[in-house]
PDB file of C-alpha atoms and ligand atoms in Angstrom:
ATOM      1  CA  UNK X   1    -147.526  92.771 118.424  1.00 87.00           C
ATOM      2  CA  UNK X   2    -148.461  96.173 117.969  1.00 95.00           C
ATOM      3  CA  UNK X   3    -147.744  98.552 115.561  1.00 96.00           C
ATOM      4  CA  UNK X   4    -146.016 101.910 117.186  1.00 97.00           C
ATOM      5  CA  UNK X   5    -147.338 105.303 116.647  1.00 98.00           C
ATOM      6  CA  UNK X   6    -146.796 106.639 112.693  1.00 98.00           C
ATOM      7  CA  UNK X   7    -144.122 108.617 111.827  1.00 98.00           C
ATOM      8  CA  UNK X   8    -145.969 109.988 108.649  1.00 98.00           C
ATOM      9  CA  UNK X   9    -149.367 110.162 108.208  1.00 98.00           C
ATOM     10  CA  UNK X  10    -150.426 110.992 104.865  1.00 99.00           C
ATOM     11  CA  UNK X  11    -154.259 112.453 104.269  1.00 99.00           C
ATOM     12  CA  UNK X  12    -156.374 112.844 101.035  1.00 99.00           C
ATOM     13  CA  UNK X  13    -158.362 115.892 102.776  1.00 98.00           C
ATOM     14  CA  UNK X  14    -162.032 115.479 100.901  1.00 98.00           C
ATOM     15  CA  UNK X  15    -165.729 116.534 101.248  1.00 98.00           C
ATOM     16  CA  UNK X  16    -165.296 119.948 101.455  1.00 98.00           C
ATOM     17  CA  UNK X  17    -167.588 120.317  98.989  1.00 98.00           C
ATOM     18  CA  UNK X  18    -170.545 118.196 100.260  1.00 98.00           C
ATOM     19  CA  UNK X  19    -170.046 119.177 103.843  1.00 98.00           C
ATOM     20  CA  UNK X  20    -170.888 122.797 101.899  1.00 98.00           C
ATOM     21  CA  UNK X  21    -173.639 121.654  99.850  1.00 98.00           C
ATOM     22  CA  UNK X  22    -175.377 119.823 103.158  1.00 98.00           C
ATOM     23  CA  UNK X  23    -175.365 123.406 104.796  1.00 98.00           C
ATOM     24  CA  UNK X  24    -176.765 125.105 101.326  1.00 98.00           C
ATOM     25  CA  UNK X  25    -173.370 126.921 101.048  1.00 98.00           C
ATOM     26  CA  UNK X  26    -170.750 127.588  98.435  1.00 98.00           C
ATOM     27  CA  UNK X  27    -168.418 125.295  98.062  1.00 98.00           C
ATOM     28  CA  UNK X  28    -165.422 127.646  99.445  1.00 98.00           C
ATOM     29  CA  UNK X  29    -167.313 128.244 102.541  1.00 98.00           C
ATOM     30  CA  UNK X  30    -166.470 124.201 102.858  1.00 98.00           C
ATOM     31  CA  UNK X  31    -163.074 124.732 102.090  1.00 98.00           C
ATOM     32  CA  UNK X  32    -162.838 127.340 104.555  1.00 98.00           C
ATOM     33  CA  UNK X  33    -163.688 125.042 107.132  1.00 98.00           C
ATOM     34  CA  UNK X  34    -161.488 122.608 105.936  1.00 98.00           C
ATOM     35  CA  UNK X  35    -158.587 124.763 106.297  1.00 98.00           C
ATOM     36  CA  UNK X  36    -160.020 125.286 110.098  1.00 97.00           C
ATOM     37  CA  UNK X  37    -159.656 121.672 110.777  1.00 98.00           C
ATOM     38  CA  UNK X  38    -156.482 121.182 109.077  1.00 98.00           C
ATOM     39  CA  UNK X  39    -154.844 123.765 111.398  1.00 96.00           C
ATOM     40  CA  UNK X  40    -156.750 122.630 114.993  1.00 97.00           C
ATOM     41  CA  UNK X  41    -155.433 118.915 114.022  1.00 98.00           C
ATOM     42  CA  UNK X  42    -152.229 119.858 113.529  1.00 97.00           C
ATOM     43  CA  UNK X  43    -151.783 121.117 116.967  1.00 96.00           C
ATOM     44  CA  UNK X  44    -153.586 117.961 118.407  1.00 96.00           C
ATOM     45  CA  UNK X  45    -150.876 115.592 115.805  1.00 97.00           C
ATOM     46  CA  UNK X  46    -147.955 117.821 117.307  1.00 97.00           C
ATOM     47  CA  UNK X  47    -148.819 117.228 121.093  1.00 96.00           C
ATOM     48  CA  UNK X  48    -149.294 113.242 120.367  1.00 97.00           C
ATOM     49  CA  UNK X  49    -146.276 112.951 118.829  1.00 97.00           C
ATOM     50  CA  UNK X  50    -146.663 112.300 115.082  1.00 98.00           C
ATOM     51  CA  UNK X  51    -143.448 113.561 113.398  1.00 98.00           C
ATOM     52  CA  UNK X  52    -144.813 113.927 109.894  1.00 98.00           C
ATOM     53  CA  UNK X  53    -148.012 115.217 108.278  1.00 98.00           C
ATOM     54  CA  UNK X  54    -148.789 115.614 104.372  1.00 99.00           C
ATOM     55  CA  UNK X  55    -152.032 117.058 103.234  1.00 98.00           C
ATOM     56  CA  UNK X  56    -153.107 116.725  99.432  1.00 98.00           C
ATOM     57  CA  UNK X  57    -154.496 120.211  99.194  1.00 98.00           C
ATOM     58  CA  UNK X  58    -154.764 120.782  95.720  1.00 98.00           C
ATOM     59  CA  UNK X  59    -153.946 118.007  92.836  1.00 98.00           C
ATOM     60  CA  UNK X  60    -152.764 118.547  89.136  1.00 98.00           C
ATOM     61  CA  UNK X  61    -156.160 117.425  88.233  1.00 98.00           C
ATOM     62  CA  UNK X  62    -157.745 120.264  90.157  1.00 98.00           C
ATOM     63  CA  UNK X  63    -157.586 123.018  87.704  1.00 98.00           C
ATOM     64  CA  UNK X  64    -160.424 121.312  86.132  1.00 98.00           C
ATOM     65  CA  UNK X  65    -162.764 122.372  88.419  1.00 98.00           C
ATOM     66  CA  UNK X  66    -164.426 126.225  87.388  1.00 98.00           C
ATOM     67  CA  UNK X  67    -161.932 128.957  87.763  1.00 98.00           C
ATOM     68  CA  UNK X  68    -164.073 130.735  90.874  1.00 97.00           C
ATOM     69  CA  UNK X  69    -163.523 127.554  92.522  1.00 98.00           C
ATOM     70  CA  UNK X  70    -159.721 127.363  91.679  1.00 98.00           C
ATOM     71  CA  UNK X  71    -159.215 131.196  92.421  1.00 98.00           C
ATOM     72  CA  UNK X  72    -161.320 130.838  95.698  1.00 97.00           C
ATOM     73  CA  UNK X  73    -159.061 127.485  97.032  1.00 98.00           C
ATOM     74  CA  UNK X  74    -155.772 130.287  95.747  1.00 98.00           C
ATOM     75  CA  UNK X  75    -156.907 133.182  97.969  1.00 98.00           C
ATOM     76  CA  UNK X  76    -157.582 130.847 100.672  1.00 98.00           C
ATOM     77  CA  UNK X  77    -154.290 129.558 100.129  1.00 98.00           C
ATOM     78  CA  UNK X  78    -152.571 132.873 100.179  1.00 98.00           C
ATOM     79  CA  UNK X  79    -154.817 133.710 103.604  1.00 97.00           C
ATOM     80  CA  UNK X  80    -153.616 130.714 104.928  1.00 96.00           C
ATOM     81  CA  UNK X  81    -149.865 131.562 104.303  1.00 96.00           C
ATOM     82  CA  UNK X  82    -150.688 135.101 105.880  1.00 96.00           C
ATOM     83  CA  UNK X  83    -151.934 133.740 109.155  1.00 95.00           C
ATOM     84  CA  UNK X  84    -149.199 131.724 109.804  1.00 94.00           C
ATOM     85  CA  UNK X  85    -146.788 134.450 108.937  1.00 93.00           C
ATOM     86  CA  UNK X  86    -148.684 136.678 111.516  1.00 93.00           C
ATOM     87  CA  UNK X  87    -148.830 133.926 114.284  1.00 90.00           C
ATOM     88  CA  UNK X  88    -145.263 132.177 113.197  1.00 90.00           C
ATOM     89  CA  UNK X  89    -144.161 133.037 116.927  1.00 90.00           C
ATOM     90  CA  UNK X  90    -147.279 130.930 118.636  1.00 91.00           C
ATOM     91  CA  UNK X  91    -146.324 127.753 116.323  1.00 93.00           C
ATOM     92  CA  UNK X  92    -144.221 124.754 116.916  1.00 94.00           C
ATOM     93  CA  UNK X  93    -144.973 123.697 113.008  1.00 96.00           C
ATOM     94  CA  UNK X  94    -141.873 123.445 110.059  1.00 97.00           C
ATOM     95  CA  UNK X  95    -143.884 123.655 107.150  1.00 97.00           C
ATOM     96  CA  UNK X  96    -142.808 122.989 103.176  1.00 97.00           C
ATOM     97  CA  UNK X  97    -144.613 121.670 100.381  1.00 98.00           C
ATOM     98  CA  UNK X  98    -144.422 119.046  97.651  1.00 98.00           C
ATOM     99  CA  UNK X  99    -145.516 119.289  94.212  1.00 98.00           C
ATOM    100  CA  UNK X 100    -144.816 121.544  90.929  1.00 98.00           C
ATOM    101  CA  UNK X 101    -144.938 125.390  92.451  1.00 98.00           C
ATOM    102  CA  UNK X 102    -144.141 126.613  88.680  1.00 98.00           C
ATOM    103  CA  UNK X 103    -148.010 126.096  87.630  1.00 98.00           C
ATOM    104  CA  UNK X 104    -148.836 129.060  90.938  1.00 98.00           C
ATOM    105  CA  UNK X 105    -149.137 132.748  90.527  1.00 98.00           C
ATOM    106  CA  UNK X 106    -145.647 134.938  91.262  1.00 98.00           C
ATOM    107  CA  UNK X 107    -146.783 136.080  94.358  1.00 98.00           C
ATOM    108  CA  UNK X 108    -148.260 132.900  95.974  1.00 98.00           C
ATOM    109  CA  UNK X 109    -144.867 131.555  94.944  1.00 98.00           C
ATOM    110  CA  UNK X 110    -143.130 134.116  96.830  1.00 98.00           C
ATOM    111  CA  UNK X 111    -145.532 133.254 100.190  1.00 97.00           C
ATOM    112  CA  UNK X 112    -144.716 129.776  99.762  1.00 98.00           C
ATOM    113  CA  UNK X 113    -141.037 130.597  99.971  1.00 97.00           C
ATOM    114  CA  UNK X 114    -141.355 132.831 103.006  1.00 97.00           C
ATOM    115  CA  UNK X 115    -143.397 130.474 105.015  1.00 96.00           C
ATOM    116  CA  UNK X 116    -140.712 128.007 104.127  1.00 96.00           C
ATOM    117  CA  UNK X 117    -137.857 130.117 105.329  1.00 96.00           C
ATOM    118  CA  UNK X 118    -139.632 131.195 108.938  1.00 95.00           C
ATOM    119  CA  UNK X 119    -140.653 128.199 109.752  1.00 95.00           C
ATOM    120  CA  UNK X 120    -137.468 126.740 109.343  1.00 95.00           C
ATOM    121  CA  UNK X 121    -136.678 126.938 112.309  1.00 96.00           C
ATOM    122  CA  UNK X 122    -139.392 124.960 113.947  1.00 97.00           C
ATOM    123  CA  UNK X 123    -138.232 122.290 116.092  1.00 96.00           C
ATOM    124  CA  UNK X 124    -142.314 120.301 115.925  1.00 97.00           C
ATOM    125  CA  UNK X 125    -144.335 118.406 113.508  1.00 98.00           C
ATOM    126  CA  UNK X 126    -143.194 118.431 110.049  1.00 98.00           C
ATOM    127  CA  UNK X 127    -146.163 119.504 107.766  1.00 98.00           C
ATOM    128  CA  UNK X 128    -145.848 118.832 103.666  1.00 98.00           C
ATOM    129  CA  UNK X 129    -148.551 120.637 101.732  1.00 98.00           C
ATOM    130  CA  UNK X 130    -149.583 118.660  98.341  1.00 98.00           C
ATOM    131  CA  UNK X 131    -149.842 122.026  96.367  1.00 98.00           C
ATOM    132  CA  UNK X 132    -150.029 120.996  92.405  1.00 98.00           C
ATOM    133  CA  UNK X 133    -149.180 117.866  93.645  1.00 99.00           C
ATOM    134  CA  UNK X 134    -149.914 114.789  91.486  1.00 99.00           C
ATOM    135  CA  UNK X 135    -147.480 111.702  91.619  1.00 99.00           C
ATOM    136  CA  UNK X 136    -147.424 110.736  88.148  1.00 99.00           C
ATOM    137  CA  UNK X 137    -146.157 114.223  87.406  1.00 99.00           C
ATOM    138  CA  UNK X 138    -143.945 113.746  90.279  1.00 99.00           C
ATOM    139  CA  UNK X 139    -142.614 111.163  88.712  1.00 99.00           C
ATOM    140  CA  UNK X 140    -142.165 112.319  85.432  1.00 99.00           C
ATOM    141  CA  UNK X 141    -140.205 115.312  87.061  1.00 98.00           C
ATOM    142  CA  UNK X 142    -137.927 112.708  88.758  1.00 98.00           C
ATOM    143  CA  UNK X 143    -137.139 111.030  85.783  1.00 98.00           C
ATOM    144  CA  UNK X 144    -136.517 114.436  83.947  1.00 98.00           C
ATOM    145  CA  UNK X 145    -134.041 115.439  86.646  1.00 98.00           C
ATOM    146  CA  UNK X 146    -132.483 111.644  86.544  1.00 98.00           C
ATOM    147  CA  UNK X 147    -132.071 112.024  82.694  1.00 98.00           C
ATOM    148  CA  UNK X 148    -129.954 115.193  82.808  1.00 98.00           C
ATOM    149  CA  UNK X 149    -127.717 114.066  85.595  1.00 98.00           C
ATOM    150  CA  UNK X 150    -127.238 110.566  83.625  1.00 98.00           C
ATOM    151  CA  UNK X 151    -126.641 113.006  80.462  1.00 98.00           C
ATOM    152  CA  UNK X 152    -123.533 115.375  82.704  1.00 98.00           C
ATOM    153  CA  UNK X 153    -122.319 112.273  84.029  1.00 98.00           C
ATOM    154  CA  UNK X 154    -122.705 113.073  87.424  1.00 98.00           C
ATOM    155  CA  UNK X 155    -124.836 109.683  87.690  1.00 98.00           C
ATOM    156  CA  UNK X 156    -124.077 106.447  86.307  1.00 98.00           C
ATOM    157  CA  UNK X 157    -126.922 104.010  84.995  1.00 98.00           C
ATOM    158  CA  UNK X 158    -125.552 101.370  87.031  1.00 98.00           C
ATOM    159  CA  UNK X 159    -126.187 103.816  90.437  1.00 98.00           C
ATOM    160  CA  UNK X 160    -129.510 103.713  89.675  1.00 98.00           C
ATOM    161  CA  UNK X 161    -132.168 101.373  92.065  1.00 98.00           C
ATOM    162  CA  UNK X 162    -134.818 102.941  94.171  1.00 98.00           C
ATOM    163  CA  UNK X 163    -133.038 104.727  96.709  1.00 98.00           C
ATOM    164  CA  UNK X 164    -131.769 106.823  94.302  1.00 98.00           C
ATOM    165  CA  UNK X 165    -135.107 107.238  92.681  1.00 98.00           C
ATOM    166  CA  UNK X 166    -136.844 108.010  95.699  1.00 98.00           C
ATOM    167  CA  UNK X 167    -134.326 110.993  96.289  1.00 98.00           C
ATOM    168  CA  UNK X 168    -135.137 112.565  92.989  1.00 98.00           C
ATOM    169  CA  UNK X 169    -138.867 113.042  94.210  1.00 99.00           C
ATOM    170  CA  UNK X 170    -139.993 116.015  96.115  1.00 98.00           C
ATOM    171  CA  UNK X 171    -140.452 113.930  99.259  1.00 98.00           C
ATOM    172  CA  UNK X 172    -137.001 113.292  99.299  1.00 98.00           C
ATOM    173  CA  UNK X 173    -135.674 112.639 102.782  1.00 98.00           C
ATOM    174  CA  UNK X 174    -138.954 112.391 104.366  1.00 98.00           C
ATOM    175  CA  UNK X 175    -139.801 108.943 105.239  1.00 98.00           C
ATOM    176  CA  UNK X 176    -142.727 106.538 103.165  1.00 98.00           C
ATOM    177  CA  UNK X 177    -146.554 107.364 104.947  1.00 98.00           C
ATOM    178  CA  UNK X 178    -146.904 103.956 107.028  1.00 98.00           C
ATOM    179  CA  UNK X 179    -150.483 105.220 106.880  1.00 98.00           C
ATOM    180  CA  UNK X 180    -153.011 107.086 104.473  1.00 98.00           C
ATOM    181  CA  UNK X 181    -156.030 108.421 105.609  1.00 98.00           C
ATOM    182  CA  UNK X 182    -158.783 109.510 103.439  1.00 98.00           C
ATOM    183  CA  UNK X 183    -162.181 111.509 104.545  1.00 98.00           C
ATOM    184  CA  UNK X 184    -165.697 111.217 102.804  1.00 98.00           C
ATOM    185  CA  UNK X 185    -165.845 107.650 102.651  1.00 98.00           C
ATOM    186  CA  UNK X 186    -164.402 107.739  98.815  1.00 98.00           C
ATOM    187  CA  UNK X 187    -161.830 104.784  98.580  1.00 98.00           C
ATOM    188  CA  UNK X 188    -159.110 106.032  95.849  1.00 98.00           C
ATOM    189  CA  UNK X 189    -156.344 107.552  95.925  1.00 98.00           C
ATOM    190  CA  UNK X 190    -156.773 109.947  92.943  1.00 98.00           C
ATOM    191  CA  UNK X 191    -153.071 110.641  92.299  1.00 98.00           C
ATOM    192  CA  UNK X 192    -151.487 110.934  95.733  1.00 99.00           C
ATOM    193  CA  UNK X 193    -147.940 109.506  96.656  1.00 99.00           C
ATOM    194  CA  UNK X 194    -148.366 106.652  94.118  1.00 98.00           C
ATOM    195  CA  UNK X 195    -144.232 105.345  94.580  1.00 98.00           C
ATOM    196  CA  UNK X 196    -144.427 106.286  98.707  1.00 98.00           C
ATOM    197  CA  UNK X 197    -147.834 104.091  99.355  1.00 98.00           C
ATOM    198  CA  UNK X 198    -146.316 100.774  97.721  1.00 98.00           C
ATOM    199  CA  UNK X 199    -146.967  99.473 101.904  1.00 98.00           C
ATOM    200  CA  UNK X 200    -149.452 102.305 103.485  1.00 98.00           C
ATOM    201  CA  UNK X 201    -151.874 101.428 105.160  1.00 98.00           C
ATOM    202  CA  UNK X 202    -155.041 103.110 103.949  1.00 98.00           C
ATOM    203  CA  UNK X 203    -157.932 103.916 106.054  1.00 98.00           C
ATOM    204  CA  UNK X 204    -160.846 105.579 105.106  1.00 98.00           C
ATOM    205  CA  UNK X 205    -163.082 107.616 107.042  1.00 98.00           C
ATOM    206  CA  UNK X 206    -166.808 108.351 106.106  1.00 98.00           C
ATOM    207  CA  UNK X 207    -166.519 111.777 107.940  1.00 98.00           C
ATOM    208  CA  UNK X 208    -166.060 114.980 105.529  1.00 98.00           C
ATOM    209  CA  UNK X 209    -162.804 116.708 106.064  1.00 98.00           C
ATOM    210  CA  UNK X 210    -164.281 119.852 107.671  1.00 98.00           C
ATOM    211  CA  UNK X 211    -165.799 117.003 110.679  1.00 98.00           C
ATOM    212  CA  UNK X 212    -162.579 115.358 110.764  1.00 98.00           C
ATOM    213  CA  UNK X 213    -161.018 115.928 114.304  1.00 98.00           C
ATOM    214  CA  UNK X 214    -158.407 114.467 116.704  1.00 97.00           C
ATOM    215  CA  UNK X 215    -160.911 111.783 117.962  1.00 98.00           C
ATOM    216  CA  UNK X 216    -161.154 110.418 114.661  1.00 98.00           C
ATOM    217  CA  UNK X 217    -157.499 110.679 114.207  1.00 98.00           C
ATOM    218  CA  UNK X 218    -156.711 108.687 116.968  1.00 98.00           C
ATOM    219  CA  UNK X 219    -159.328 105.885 115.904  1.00 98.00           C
ATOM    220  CA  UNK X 220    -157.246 105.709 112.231  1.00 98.00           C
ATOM    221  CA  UNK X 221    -154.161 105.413 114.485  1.00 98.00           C
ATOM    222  CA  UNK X 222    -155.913 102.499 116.270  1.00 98.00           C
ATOM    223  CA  UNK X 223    -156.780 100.722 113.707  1.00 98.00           C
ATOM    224  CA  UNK X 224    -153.400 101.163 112.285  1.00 98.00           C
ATOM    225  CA  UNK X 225    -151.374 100.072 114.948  1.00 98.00           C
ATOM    226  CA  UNK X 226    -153.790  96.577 115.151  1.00 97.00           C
ATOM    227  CA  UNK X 227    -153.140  95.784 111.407  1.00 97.00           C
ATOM    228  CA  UNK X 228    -150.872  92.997 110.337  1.00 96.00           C
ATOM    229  CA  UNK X 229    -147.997  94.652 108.226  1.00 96.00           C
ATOM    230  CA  UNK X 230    -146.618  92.029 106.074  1.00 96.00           C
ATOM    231  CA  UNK X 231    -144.845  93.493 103.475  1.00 97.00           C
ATOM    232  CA  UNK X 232    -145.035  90.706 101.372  1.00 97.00           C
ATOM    233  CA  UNK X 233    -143.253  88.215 103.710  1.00 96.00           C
ATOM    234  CA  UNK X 234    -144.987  85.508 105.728  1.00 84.00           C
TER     235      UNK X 234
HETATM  236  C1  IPE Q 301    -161.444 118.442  98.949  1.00 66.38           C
HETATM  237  O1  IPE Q 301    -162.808 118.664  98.912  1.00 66.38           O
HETATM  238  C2  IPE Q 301    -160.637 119.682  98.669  1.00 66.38           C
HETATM  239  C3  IPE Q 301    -160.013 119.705  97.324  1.00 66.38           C
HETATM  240  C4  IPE Q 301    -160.033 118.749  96.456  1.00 66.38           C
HETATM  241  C5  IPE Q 301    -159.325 120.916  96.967  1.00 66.38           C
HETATM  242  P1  IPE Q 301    -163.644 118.591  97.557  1.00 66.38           P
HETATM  243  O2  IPE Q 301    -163.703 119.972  96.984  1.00 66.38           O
HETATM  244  O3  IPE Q 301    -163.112 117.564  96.661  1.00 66.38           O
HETATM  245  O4  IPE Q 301    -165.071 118.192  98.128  1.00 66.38           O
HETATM  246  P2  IPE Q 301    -166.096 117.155  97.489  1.00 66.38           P
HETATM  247  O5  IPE Q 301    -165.344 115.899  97.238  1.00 66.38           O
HETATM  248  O6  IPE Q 301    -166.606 117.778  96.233  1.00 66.38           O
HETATM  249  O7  IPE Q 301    -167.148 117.010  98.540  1.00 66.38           O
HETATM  250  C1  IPE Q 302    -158.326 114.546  95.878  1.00 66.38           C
HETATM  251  O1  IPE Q 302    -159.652 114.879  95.973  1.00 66.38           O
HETATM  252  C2  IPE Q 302    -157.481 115.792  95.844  1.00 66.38           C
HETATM  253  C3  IPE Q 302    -157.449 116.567  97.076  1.00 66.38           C
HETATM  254  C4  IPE Q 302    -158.008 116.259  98.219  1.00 66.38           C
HETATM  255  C5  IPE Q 302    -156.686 117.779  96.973  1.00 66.38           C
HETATM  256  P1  IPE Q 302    -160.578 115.037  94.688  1.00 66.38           P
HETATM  257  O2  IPE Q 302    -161.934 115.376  95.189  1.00 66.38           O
HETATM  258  O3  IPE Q 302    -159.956 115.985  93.736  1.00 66.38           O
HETATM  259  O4  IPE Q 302    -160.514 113.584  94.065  1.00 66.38           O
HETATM  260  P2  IPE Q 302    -161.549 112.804  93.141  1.00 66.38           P
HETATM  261  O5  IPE Q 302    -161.879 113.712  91.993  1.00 66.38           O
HETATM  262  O6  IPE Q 302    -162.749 112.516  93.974  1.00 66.38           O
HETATM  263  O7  IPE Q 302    -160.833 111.560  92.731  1.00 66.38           O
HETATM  264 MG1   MG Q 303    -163.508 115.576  96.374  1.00 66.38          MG
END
């Protein structure tokens, strides 16, 4: 039998870069374009029906990349925030993020709050931004938050399995990716949901984010729903 339609797809945006390079560009006139197809897929996820989107958009590991490139994929980040602030009214998206905000500037902080708070509201497709994200750091967060709670008592060791786990993670309450797409053809997952993709199904698309559109959406989602989820039974 089939598989229905995802809940939550989970994507590992990536190419940016070369889809830049191919065009003799700077590499944040590919992310640009990324951020272009991020926001016309969105609207195409939303009208099929998907009920939960997260994007890796920056990892813990990115800050090693030079510091134009990190300040360039900030500002677009804060331009980003702006324009959905401006066109909040015109969008059916409820937007929040997941990763460590501490490690962002004040004010990009502050935007990431706001957008939080007006979109709120929105009754569509659930979007989770990987900002800072990186899930061994999630992780380590989790079990940081775990410790003091076992420490105040509010916890008991014995409470502890892996639905309490999972809620100590900053996906808490949104349901496992039953698939994980990644652009570029690269077939890793470089640090993204590590606990939440134990059963994902991972598909991997040789297009580079910025050519990534709803057609090639829909063929992941094919190929999804013909795959034979076992989950380790028979
Ligand atoms: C993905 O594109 C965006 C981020 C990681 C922020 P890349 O910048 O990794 O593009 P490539 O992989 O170098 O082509
Ligand atoms: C993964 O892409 C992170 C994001 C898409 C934000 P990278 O380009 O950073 O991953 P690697 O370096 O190829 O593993
Ligand atoms: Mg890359």
């Amino acid at each position: 039998m089939e598989n229905s339609l995802p809940k939550h797809i989970a994507i590992i945006m990536d190419g940016n870069g070369r889809w830049a390079k191919k065009r003799f560009m700077p590499r944040s006139f590919g992310h640009r374009a990324g951020a272009q197809t991020l926001n016309k897929l969105l609207k195409e996820a939303d009208k099929i029906g998907i009920e939960h989107i997260t994007v890796y958009a920056f990892s813990t590991e990115n800050w090693t990349r030079p510091k134009d490139e990190v300040n360039s994929l900030m500002n677009l980040l804060r331009e980003y925030i702006d324009d959905y602030i401006k066109d909040n009214e015109t969008s059916n998206i409820k937007i929040d993020s997941i990763g460590d905000l501490s490690r962002l500037d004040e004010d990009l902080r502050n935007k990431i709050n706001t957008l939080k708070e007006i979109s709120s509201c929105k009754k569509g497709l659930n979007l989770h931004i990987g900002l800072n994200y990186g899930g061994r750091d999630e992780i380590i967060r989790a079990v940081k938050k775990m410790y003091g709670e076992l420490k105040s008592g509010s916890i008991k060791e014995s409470d502890i399995n892996e639905e309490l786990f999972s809620s100590y993670l900053d996906t808490n309450g949104i349901p496992d990716p039953e698939l994980i797409i990644r652009t570029s053809g690269e077939m890793r997952l470089s640090n993204f949901l590590p606990w939440q993709s134990t059963y994902s199904e991972i598909y991997i698309s040789d297009k580079l984010w910025p050519d990534f559109n709803i057609k090639e959406l829909n063929k992941a989602i094919e190929h999804y729903k013909n795959r034979d989820r076992r989950f380790g039974g028979r």
